[in-house]
mmCIF file of C-alpha atoms in Angstrom:
data_model
loop_
_atom_site.group_PDB
_atom_site.id
_atom_site.type_symbol
_atom_site.label_atom_id
_atom_site.label_comp_id
_atom_site.label_asym_id
_atom_site.label_seq_id
_atom_site.Cartn_x
_atom_site.Cartn_y
_atom_site.Cartn_z
ATOM 1 C CA UNK A 1 0.000 0.000 0.000
ATOM 2 C CA UNK A 2 1.354 3.409 -0.959
ATOM 3 C CA UNK A 3 1.709 5.961 1.779
ATOM 4 C CA UNK A 4 0.547 9.502 1.226
ATOM 5 C CA UNK A 5 3.151 12.217 1.440
ATOM 6 C CA UNK A 6 3.084 14.011 4.802
ATOM 7 C CA UNK A 7 1.227 17.290 4.931
ATOM 8 C CA UNK A 8 3.345 20.218 3.855
ATOM 9 C CA UNK A 9 5.903 18.047 2.079
ATOM 10 C CA UNK A 10 7.278 19.457 -1.152
ATOM 11 C CA UNK A 11 7.093 17.294 -4.240
ATOM 12 C CA UNK A 12 9.167 18.014 -7.309
ATOM 13 C CA UNK A 13 7.631 17.048 -10.618
ATOM 14 C CA UNK A 14 10.011 15.419 -13.014
ATOM 15 C CA UNK A 15 10.188 17.025 -16.464
ATOM 16 C CA UNK A 16 8.461 15.043 -19.165
ATOM 17 C CA UNK A 17 8.906 14.980 -22.890
ATOM 18 C CA UNK A 18 11.474 14.109 -25.524
ATOM 19 C CA UNK A 19 14.229 16.207 -23.932
ATOM 20 C CA UNK A 20 13.398 15.488 -20.301
ATOM 21 C CA UNK A 21 16.569 15.453 -18.255
ATOM 22 C CA UNK A 22 18.561 17.504 -20.768
ATOM 23 C CA UNK A 23 20.416 20.277 -18.975
ATOM 24 C CA UNK A 24 19.777 22.816 -21.739
ATOM 25 C CA UNK A 25 16.153 21.904 -22.478
ATOM 26 C CA UNK A 26 15.103 25.516 -21.770
ATOM 27 C CA UNK A 27 17.719 26.801 -24.222
ATOM 28 C CA UNK A 28 17.175 24.343 -27.060
ATOM 29 C CA UNK A 29 15.333 27.076 -28.955
ATOM 30 C CA UNK A 30 18.774 28.475 -29.771
ATOM 31 C CA UNK A 31 19.328 25.514 -32.099
ATOM 32 C CA UNK A 32 16.623 27.012 -34.348
ATOM 33 C CA UNK A 33 19.426 29.164 -35.724
ATOM 34 C CA UNK A 34 20.640 26.248 -37.843
ATOM 35 C CA UNK A 35 17.615 25.980 -40.199
ATOM 36 C CA UNK A 36 17.544 29.781 -40.496
ATOM 37 C CA UNK A 37 21.211 29.769 -41.428
ATOM 38 C CA UNK A 38 20.665 26.889 -43.870
ATOM 39 C CA UNK A 39 17.914 28.811 -45.656
ATOM 40 C CA UNK A 40 20.011 31.974 -45.936
ATOM 41 C CA UNK A 41 23.011 30.026 -47.196
ATOM 42 C CA UNK A 42 20.849 28.279 -49.778
ATOM 43 C CA UNK A 43 19.570 31.643 -51.024
ATOM 44 C CA UNK A 44 23.127 32.942 -51.351
ATOM 45 C CA UNK A 45 24.248 29.810 -53.171
ATOM 46 C CA UNK A 46 21.314 29.196 -55.496
ATOM 47 C CA UNK A 47 19.224 32.355 -55.791
ATOM 48 C CA UNK A 48 21.158 35.551 -55.055
ATOM 49 C CA UNK A 49 24.134 34.707 -57.239
ATOM 50 C CA UNK A 50 26.369 37.703 -58.053
ATOM 51 C CA UNK A 51 27.719 38.415 -61.510
ATOM 52 C CA UNK A 52 31.324 38.282 -60.344
ATOM 53 C CA UNK A 53 33.211 36.190 -57.783
ATOM 54 C CA UNK A 54 36.643 36.846 -56.336
ATOM 55 C CA UNK A 55 38.916 33.847 -56.946
ATOM 56 C CA UNK A 56 40.691 32.523 -53.843
ATOM 57 C CA UNK A 57 44.164 31.333 -54.756
ATOM 58 C CA UNK A 58 47.726 31.329 -53.491
ATOM 59 C CA UNK A 59 50.863 29.649 -54.823
ATOM 60 C CA UNK A 60 50.848 27.369 -51.779
ATOM 61 C CA UNK A 61 47.652 25.778 -53.073
ATOM 62 C CA UNK A 62 49.596 24.328 -56.006
ATOM 63 C CA UNK A 63 52.123 22.740 -53.648
ATOM 64 C CA UNK A 64 49.471 20.893 -51.656
ATOM 65 C CA UNK A 65 48.578 17.618 -53.432
ATOM 66 C CA UNK A 66 45.110 16.147 -53.703
ATOM 67 C CA UNK A 67 44.537 13.038 -51.589
ATOM 68 C CA UNK A 68 41.209 11.318 -51.167
ATOM 69 C CA UNK A 69 42.066 9.922 -47.696
ATOM 70 C CA UNK A 70 41.212 13.319 -46.277
ATOM 71 C CA UNK A 71 37.563 12.751 -47.150
ATOM 72 C CA UNK A 72 37.389 10.707 -43.928
ATOM 73 C CA UNK A 73 37.947 13.667 -41.550
ATOM 74 C CA UNK A 74 35.990 15.872 -43.961
ATOM 75 C CA UNK A 75 32.897 13.673 -43.557
ATOM 76 C CA UNK A 76 33.570 13.134 -39.841
ATOM 77 C CA UNK A 77 33.052 16.911 -39.447
ATOM 78 C CA UNK A 78 29.279 16.424 -39.602
ATOM 79 C CA UNK A 79 29.263 13.971 -36.676
ATOM 80 C CA UNK A 80 31.821 16.120 -34.887
ATOM 81 C CA UNK A 81 29.573 19.176 -34.999
ATOM 82 C CA UNK A 82 26.358 17.334 -34.139
ATOM 83 C CA UNK A 83 28.062 15.489 -31.295
ATOM 84 C CA UNK A 84 29.211 18.569 -29.391
ATOM 85 C CA UNK A 85 25.751 20.115 -29.714
ATOM 86 C CA UNK A 86 24.054 17.012 -28.317
ATOM 87 C CA UNK A 87 26.554 16.515 -25.509
ATOM 88 C CA UNK A 88 26.504 20.098 -24.229
ATOM 89 C CA UNK A 89 22.716 20.298 -24.565
ATOM 90 C CA UNK A 90 22.353 17.171 -22.454
ATOM 91 C CA UNK A 91 25.083 17.737 -19.863
ATOM 92 C CA UNK A 92 26.114 21.412 -19.733
ATOM 93 C CA UNK A 93 23.521 24.105 -20.386
ATOM 94 C CA UNK A 94 25.912 27.038 -20.014
ATOM 95 C CA UNK A 95 28.398 25.481 -22.444
ATOM 96 C CA UNK A 96 25.565 24.834 -24.907
ATOM 97 C CA UNK A 97 24.463 28.468 -24.795
ATOM 98 C CA UNK A 98 27.998 29.717 -25.368
ATOM 99 C CA UNK A 99 28.461 27.207 -28.193
ATOM 100 C CA UNK A 100 25.269 28.379 -29.906
ATOM 101 C CA UNK A 101 26.266 32.009 -29.378
ATOM 102 C CA UNK A 102 29.594 31.296 -31.092
ATOM 103 C CA UNK A 103 27.862 29.471 -33.946
ATOM 104 C CA UNK A 104 25.273 32.205 -34.468
ATOM 105 C CA UNK A 105 27.777 35.073 -34.445
ATOM 106 C CA UNK A 106 30.461 33.352 -36.536
ATOM 107 C CA UNK A 107 28.114 31.939 -39.172
ATOM 108 C CA UNK A 108 26.163 35.190 -39.473
ATOM 109 C CA UNK A 109 29.450 37.022 -40.020
ATOM 110 C CA UNK A 110 30.374 34.444 -42.661
ATOM 111 C CA UNK A 111 27.058 34.978 -44.449
ATOM 112 C CA UNK A 112 27.648 38.735 -44.436
ATOM 113 C CA UNK A 113 31.117 38.205 -45.924
ATOM 114 C CA UNK A 114 29.717 35.908 -48.609
ATOM 115 C CA UNK A 115 27.171 38.572 -49.529
ATOM 116 C CA UNK A 116 29.562 41.535 -49.523
ATOM 117 C CA UNK A 117 32.611 39.706 -50.874
ATOM 118 C CA UNK A 118 31.503 36.673 -52.929
ATOM 119 C CA UNK A 119 34.320 34.212 -53.517
ATOM 120 C CA UNK A 120 35.042 31.056 -55.476
ATOM 121 C CA UNK A 121 37.912 28.658 -56.149
ATOM 122 C CA UNK A 122 39.157 26.715 -59.196
ATOM 123 C CA UNK A 123 41.320 24.131 -57.428
ATOM 124 C CA UNK A 124 39.370 20.935 -57.992
ATOM 125 C CA UNK A 125 41.153 18.372 -60.182
ATOM 126 C CA UNK A 126 39.543 17.562 -63.512
ATOM 127 C CA UNK A 127 40.666 13.925 -63.215
ATOM 128 C CA UNK A 128 41.350 12.048 -59.987
ATOM 129 C CA UNK A 129 44.793 10.427 -59.717
ATOM 130 C CA UNK A 130 43.160 7.264 -58.359
ATOM 131 C CA UNK A 131 39.827 5.500 -58.746
ATOM 132 C CA UNK A 132 38.367 4.076 -55.527
ATOM 133 C CA UNK A 133 35.495 4.409 -53.067
ATOM 134 C CA UNK A 134 36.972 7.501 -51.452
ATOM 135 C CA UNK A 135 37.324 9.353 -54.753
ATOM 136 C CA UNK A 136 33.716 8.410 -55.500
ATOM 137 C CA UNK A 137 32.695 10.131 -52.249
ATOM 138 C CA UNK A 138 34.765 13.192 -53.151
ATOM 139 C CA UNK A 139 33.111 13.296 -56.567
ATOM 140 C CA UNK A 140 29.727 13.234 -54.827
ATOM 141 C CA UNK A 141 30.702 16.235 -52.720
ATOM 142 C CA UNK A 142 31.884 18.039 -55.836
ATOM 143 C CA UNK A 143 28.469 17.512 -57.411
ATOM 144 C CA UNK A 144 26.346 18.636 -54.474
ATOM 145 C CA UNK A 145 28.637 21.363 -53.111
ATOM 146 C CA UNK A 146 29.378 24.403 -55.225
ATOM 147 C CA UNK A 147 32.827 25.985 -55.368
ATOM 148 C CA UNK A 148 31.430 29.396 -54.425
ATOM 149 C CA UNK A 149 31.191 31.225 -51.085
ATOM 150 C CA UNK A 150 34.348 29.551 -49.853
ATOM 151 C CA UNK A 151 36.064 32.273 -47.821
ATOM 152 C CA UNK A 152 36.002 31.880 -44.855
ATOM 153 C CA UNK A 153 35.801 28.089 -44.776
ATOM 154 C CA UNK A 154 32.744 27.001 -42.812
ATOM 155 C CA UNK A 155 34.337 23.600 -42.256
ATOM 156 C CA UNK A 156 37.096 25.397 -40.391
ATOM 157 C CA UNK A 157 34.716 27.638 -38.436
ATOM 158 C CA UNK A 158 32.548 24.664 -37.496
ATOM 159 C CA UNK A 159 35.575 22.658 -36.375
ATOM 160 C CA UNK A 160 36.747 25.520 -34.195
ATOM 161 C CA UNK A 161 33.253 25.736 -32.696
ATOM 162 C CA UNK A 162 33.628 22.117 -31.561
ATOM 163 C CA UNK A 163 37.145 22.764 -30.239
ATOM 164 C CA UNK A 164 36.008 25.759 -28.188
ATOM 165 C CA UNK A 165 32.886 23.954 -27.014
ATOM 166 C CA UNK A 166 34.935 20.966 -25.843
ATOM 167 C CA UNK A 167 37.343 23.229 -23.962
ATOM 168 C CA UNK A 168 34.351 24.767 -22.211
ATOM 169 C CA UNK A 169 33.218 21.498 -20.588
ATOM 170 C CA UNK A 170 34.645 19.720 -17.532
ATOM 171 C CA UNK A 171 34.635 16.219 -19.038
ATOM 172 C CA UNK A 172 36.803 17.161 -21.990
ATOM 173 C CA UNK A 173 39.319 18.975 -19.765
ATOM 174 C CA UNK A 174 41.230 15.680 -19.499
ATOM 175 C CA UNK A 175 44.490 15.723 -21.450
ATOM 176 C CA UNK A 176 43.542 12.717 -23.553
ATOM 177 C CA UNK A 177 40.340 14.377 -24.711
ATOM 178 C CA UNK A 178 42.198 17.604 -25.472
ATOM 179 C CA UNK A 179 44.648 15.728 -27.689
ATOM 180 C CA UNK A 180 41.778 14.003 -29.492
ATOM 181 C CA UNK A 181 39.912 17.249 -30.182
ATOM 182 C CA UNK A 182 43.095 19.010 -31.252
ATOM 183 C CA UNK A 183 43.993 16.267 -33.747
ATOM 184 C CA UNK A 184 40.417 15.999 -35.024
ATOM 185 C CA UNK A 185 40.103 19.754 -35.533
ATOM 186 C CA UNK A 186 43.499 19.987 -37.237
ATOM 187 C CA UNK A 187 42.777 17.042 -39.567
ATOM 188 C CA UNK A 188 39.410 18.518 -40.592
ATOM 189 C CA UNK A 189 41.001 21.888 -41.371
ATOM 190 C CA UNK A 190 43.717 20.151 -43.406
ATOM 191 C CA UNK A 191 41.138 18.049 -45.251
ATOM 192 C CA UNK A 192 39.634 21.172 -46.837
ATOM 193 C CA UNK A 193 42.854 21.948 -48.716
ATOM 194 C CA UNK A 194 43.921 18.366 -49.504
ATOM 195 C CA UNK A 195 40.494 17.695 -51.057
ATOM 196 C CA UNK A 196 40.792 20.966 -53.004
ATOM 197 C CA UNK A 197 37.578 22.241 -51.476
ATOM 198 C CA UNK A 198 39.277 25.376 -50.185
ATOM 199 C CA UNK A 199 42.301 27.559 -50.664
ATOM 200 C CA UNK A 200 44.795 28.154 -47.873
ATOM 201 C CA UNK A 201 43.358 31.676 -47.769
ATOM 202 C CA UNK A 202 39.927 30.282 -46.870
ATOM 203 C CA UNK A 203 41.399 28.296 -43.968
ATOM 204 C CA UNK A 204 43.304 31.326 -42.679
ATOM 205 C CA UNK A 205 40.171 33.479 -42.866
ATOM 206 C CA UNK A 206 38.171 30.804 -41.035
ATOM 207 C CA UNK A 207 40.741 30.627 -38.239
ATOM 208 C CA UNK A 208 40.857 34.413 -37.935
ATOM 209 C CA UNK A 209 37.071 34.760 -37.813
ATOM 210 C CA UNK A 210 36.852 31.969 -35.242
ATOM 211 C CA UNK A 211 39.451 33.599 -33.008
ATOM 212 C CA UNK A 212 37.734 36.987 -33.083
ATOM 213 C CA UNK A 213 34.310 35.520 -32.272
ATOM 214 C CA UNK A 214 35.843 33.301 -29.584
ATOM 215 C CA UNK A 215 37.242 36.379 -27.847
ATOM 216 C CA UNK A 216 33.833 38.046 -27.978
ATOM 217 C CA UNK A 217 31.812 35.078 -26.753
ATOM 218 C CA UNK A 218 34.113 33.250 -24.351
ATOM 219 C CA UNK A 219 36.408 36.090 -23.254
ATOM 220 C CA UNK A 220 34.494 39.351 -23.593
ATOM 221 C CA UNK A 221 36.530 42.532 -24.041
ATOM 222 C CA UNK A 222 34.610 44.720 -21.600
ATOM 223 C CA UNK A 223 35.658 44.226 -17.990
ATOM 224 C CA UNK A 224 32.928 42.784 -15.829
ATOM 225 C CA UNK A 225 30.907 41.386 -18.754
ATOM 226 C CA UNK A 226 30.287 37.711 -18.052
ATOM 227 C CA UNK A 227 29.876 36.562 -21.644
ATOM 228 C CA UNK A 228 26.893 35.499 -23.662
ATOM 229 C CA UNK A 229 24.880 33.048 -21.626
ATOM 230 C CA UNK A 230 26.856 33.508 -18.392
ATOM 231 C CA UNK A 231 24.667 36.262 -16.965
ATOM 232 C CA UNK A 232 21.601 34.036 -17.127
ATOM 233 C CA UNK A 233 23.523 31.264 -15.403
ATOM 234 C CA UNK A 234 24.646 33.607 -12.641
ATOM 235 C CA UNK A 235 21.094 34.876 -12.037
ATOM 236 C CA UNK A 236 19.863 31.288 -11.855
ATOM 237 C CA UNK A 237 22.429 30.394 -9.205
ATOM 238 C CA UNK A 238 21.556 33.468 -7.141
ATOM 239 C CA UNK A 239 17.838 32.655 -7.282
ATOM 240 C CA UNK A 240 18.542 29.102 -6.068
ATOM 241 C CA UNK A 241 20.429 30.389 -3.049
ATOM 242 C CA UNK A 242 17.690 32.891 -2.154
#
């Protein structure tokens, strides 16, 4: 027989629903930025096409050979990006909010650059040096991904978002995890040039944009400013103590 709770006892209702138990369930609305970004990027790529593109090229691009093995980290980027979103949303709400703030600011800046300074590249090989499954995957990417709006590289910016997001969590503070994320981020950035998807200039621009946005989101310039998402976390802690 079940006993009734004593009079005056406080009962805490457990959250229900698909994302019950997720630390950032109240902030998941921030992920709505991704479909908005996807729509805007599609319009830039397929609808609002400019008459002239600036070609991204440097002599170093000719020195870097094509190699299809780099399609492995290039494809892994998608899981890499989704994984850090899911982990922080489930385990670390503050880290998730800062991650989404970085993504929103950096990708919006990239869209503005694409609109104001449209770029393209002509680095893709006409014939692959080898014929195998990996080159077939690269050929698929060539067909579905245009060679326009390449600077800054969004693969680089997205990889840096994961790197910064991982650094922002306690679990991934372990040295082994740091080495993994460093190697994964570096290999993804390298894959963009070895697959001839981007020029070295695109990678440099992606790293620069990521660093600037990182300083704004994770280490604000103004003294006393707690960063995007940190003020809400501080208020929440104060209200719990009250």
